[in-house]
Amino acid sequence: MELRGRHRGLADRARQHRTGGRDPRRARREGQCSDAAPQRTHATELPGGAAPPTADALLGRIYQETKGKGNSPDQEAFTTIGDLLRGSYPPAELTTALYRAAAKIPGVVMVDDAVDAAGRSGIAVARLDERSGLREEWIFDRQTLAFLGERSVQVQGESGEQGLIKPGTVVFTSAITTRTVVDRIKEIPAG
């Protein structure tokens, strides 16, 4: 399975508040970036336009940085990659490397039919957390592979307070209905 990144290099947008809305890479080169803030604030940033790491190198780094966290190293790596993809807008090449890294994690599978919070059906990349019995799913449009949202489904055992969460229960769901890029933090898109 291959999911191709479709996004442009916009990971730096979260730091634009330090550069007056200018491209952070350019502001750094021109010495106009605040010294008070670190140069790299997110794992998806590529310094100086560097080539993205290979999936193996990226996965190794994720395992190293998340060591001792979460229910298991594999589940924490899967969750971390999901957090990076959801919480940032990495360059297309890095997005592709993140998907390829996720595909290398033991237990990652395709789900043929998953529904996001808006009721849209798609395919999902998923992993079962063996400790909790919860399957975490990243849902994509079948045709375009655009990211639609996420859901978590209880698939094994009974969980929650006094075992009240039965297998098949969707315990979390989300949907991305609009996604846009703006030039500055707090800017509201036109239209």
XYZ file of C-alpha atoms in Angstrom:
191
model
C 0.000 0.000 0.000
C 1.256 3.451 -0.825
C -0.318 6.716 0.211
C 1.201 9.641 -1.615
C 1.671 13.028 0.013
C -0.216 15.795 -1.755
C 0.695 18.767 0.388
C 3.279 21.447 -0.288
C 6.037 22.371 2.158
C 4.076 24.320 4.740
C 5.362 22.869 8.015
C 6.917 26.188 8.938
C 3.605 28.069 9.053
C 3.255 27.530 12.794
C 6.398 29.580 13.377
C 5.450 32.514 11.201
C 4.409 34.581 14.216
C 8.129 35.119 14.922
C 8.844 36.348 11.417
C 6.040 38.804 10.810
C 4.251 36.387 8.504
C 7.290 35.873 6.275
C 8.633 32.494 5.230
C 10.500 31.290 8.364
C 13.305 29.687 6.330
C 13.961 32.932 4.512
C 13.713 34.968 7.734
C 16.293 32.682 9.381
C 18.670 33.076 6.444
C 18.264 36.842 6.636
C 18.724 36.909 10.410
C 15.200 38.200 11.111
C 13.977 35.281 13.199
C 13.542 35.790 16.950
C 16.454 34.425 18.973
C 14.115 33.690 21.872
C 12.458 30.791 20.071
C 14.230 27.606 18.990
C 15.058 27.203 15.319
C 13.331 23.807 15.116
C 10.136 23.403 17.060
C 8.537 20.387 15.428
C 9.751 16.981 14.298
C 8.362 17.519 10.795
C 10.558 20.515 10.015
C 13.442 20.010 7.666
C 16.352 22.352 8.397
C 17.533 24.412 5.452
C 15.494 22.480 2.911
C 17.273 19.215 3.700
C 16.143 16.053 1.963
C 13.580 14.088 3.969
C 14.883 11.067 5.838
C 14.209 7.564 4.610
C 11.262 5.737 6.151
C 13.673 3.482 8.053
C 15.655 6.409 9.459
C 12.486 8.293 10.353
C 10.950 5.289 12.093
C 14.197 4.690 13.990
C 14.170 8.285 15.211
C 10.526 8.024 16.268
C 11.190 4.818 18.204
C 14.189 6.464 19.873
C 12.333 9.646 20.835
C 9.276 7.788 22.172
C 11.168 5.072 24.070
C 9.405 4.176 27.328
C 6.191 6.004 26.418
C 2.745 4.630 25.598
C 1.401 1.097 25.810
C 4.062 -0.391 23.510
C 6.867 0.931 21.291
C 4.960 0.003 18.111
C 1.691 1.596 19.232
C 3.465 4.752 20.393
C 5.280 5.039 17.040
C 1.960 4.686 15.174
C 0.290 7.259 17.422
C 3.225 9.667 17.047
C 3.128 9.479 13.265
C -0.626 10.121 13.370
C -0.074 13.115 15.644
C 2.553 14.540 13.275
C 0.317 14.127 10.238
C -2.765 15.534 11.947
C -1.112 18.340 13.895
C 1.166 19.734 11.211
C 1.336 20.180 7.474
C 4.650 18.598 6.486
C 6.146 18.847 3.005
C 4.898 16.190 0.554
C 8.172 14.266 0.643
C 8.113 14.061 4.433
C 4.422 13.097 4.446
C 5.289 10.218 2.116
C 8.170 9.164 4.396
C 5.845 9.231 7.407
C 3.300 6.985 5.638
C 6.034 4.597 4.568
C 7.394 4.532 8.126
C 3.901 3.749 9.465
C 3.600 0.863 6.984
C 6.746 -0.687 8.526
C 5.289 -0.806 12.038
C 4.236 -4.339 12.974
C 0.449 -4.718 13.120
C -0.433 -1.854 10.752
C -3.248 -2.926 8.416
C -5.692 -1.583 5.828
C -9.366 -1.338 6.757
C -11.557 -1.527 3.657
C -14.461 0.455 5.074
C -14.180 3.176 7.695
C -16.524 6.118 8.282
C -15.448 9.505 9.614
C -17.461 11.783 11.919
C -19.100 13.469 8.905
C -20.412 10.113 7.641
C -17.984 9.873 4.713
C -16.867 6.361 3.877
C -13.272 5.642 2.993
C -10.356 3.328 3.552
C -8.206 3.421 6.643
C -4.693 2.708 7.803
C -5.062 1.215 11.265
C -3.306 -0.452 14.168
C -4.731 -2.402 17.077
C -3.383 -1.555 20.527
C -3.212 -5.035 22.025
C -3.305 -3.765 25.616
C -6.478 -1.711 25.307
C -8.165 -3.557 22.432
C -8.655 -0.196 20.684
C -8.006 0.125 16.929
C -6.786 3.569 15.864
C -7.745 4.393 12.241
C -6.623 7.167 9.872
C -9.373 7.496 7.240
C -8.721 8.477 3.605
C -10.904 9.124 0.566
C -10.911 6.019 -1.665
C -10.262 7.965 -4.883
C -8.046 10.899 -3.935
C -6.469 9.471 -0.753
C -7.148 12.832 0.911
C -7.115 12.593 4.707
C -10.754 12.617 5.910
C -10.370 12.108 9.638
C -9.851 9.496 12.313
C -11.710 7.124 14.507
C -10.953 4.722 17.339
C -12.935 1.505 17.602
C -13.024 -0.938 20.502
C -12.436 -4.262 18.750
C -11.214 -6.614 21.458
C -12.327 -7.290 24.996
C -14.375 -4.928 27.065
C -12.820 -1.709 28.221
C -13.669 1.415 30.133
C -15.201 1.726 33.542
C -16.478 -1.712 34.624
C -16.092 -3.066 31.079
C -18.918 -0.955 29.650
C -17.284 -0.414 26.241
C -18.226 -3.408 24.088
C -16.398 -4.567 20.932
C -17.554 -2.651 17.859
C -18.093 0.608 19.762
C -16.660 3.740 18.119
C -15.131 5.603 21.049
C -13.696 8.549 19.101
C -14.243 10.002 15.656
C -13.248 13.174 13.836
C -13.594 14.686 10.366
C -11.592 17.238 8.433
C -14.193 19.169 6.465
C -12.120 22.197 5.509
C -8.393 22.626 5.356
C -6.670 25.700 4.067
C -3.353 27.452 4.318
C -3.002 31.059 5.391
C -0.033 33.411 5.418
C -0.147 34.306 9.119
C -1.242 32.813 12.413
C -4.790 33.847 13.376
C -5.537 34.847 9.774
C -9.040 33.847 8.702
C -9.247 32.447 5.175
C -11.257 34.375 2.605
C -14.584 32.999 1.498
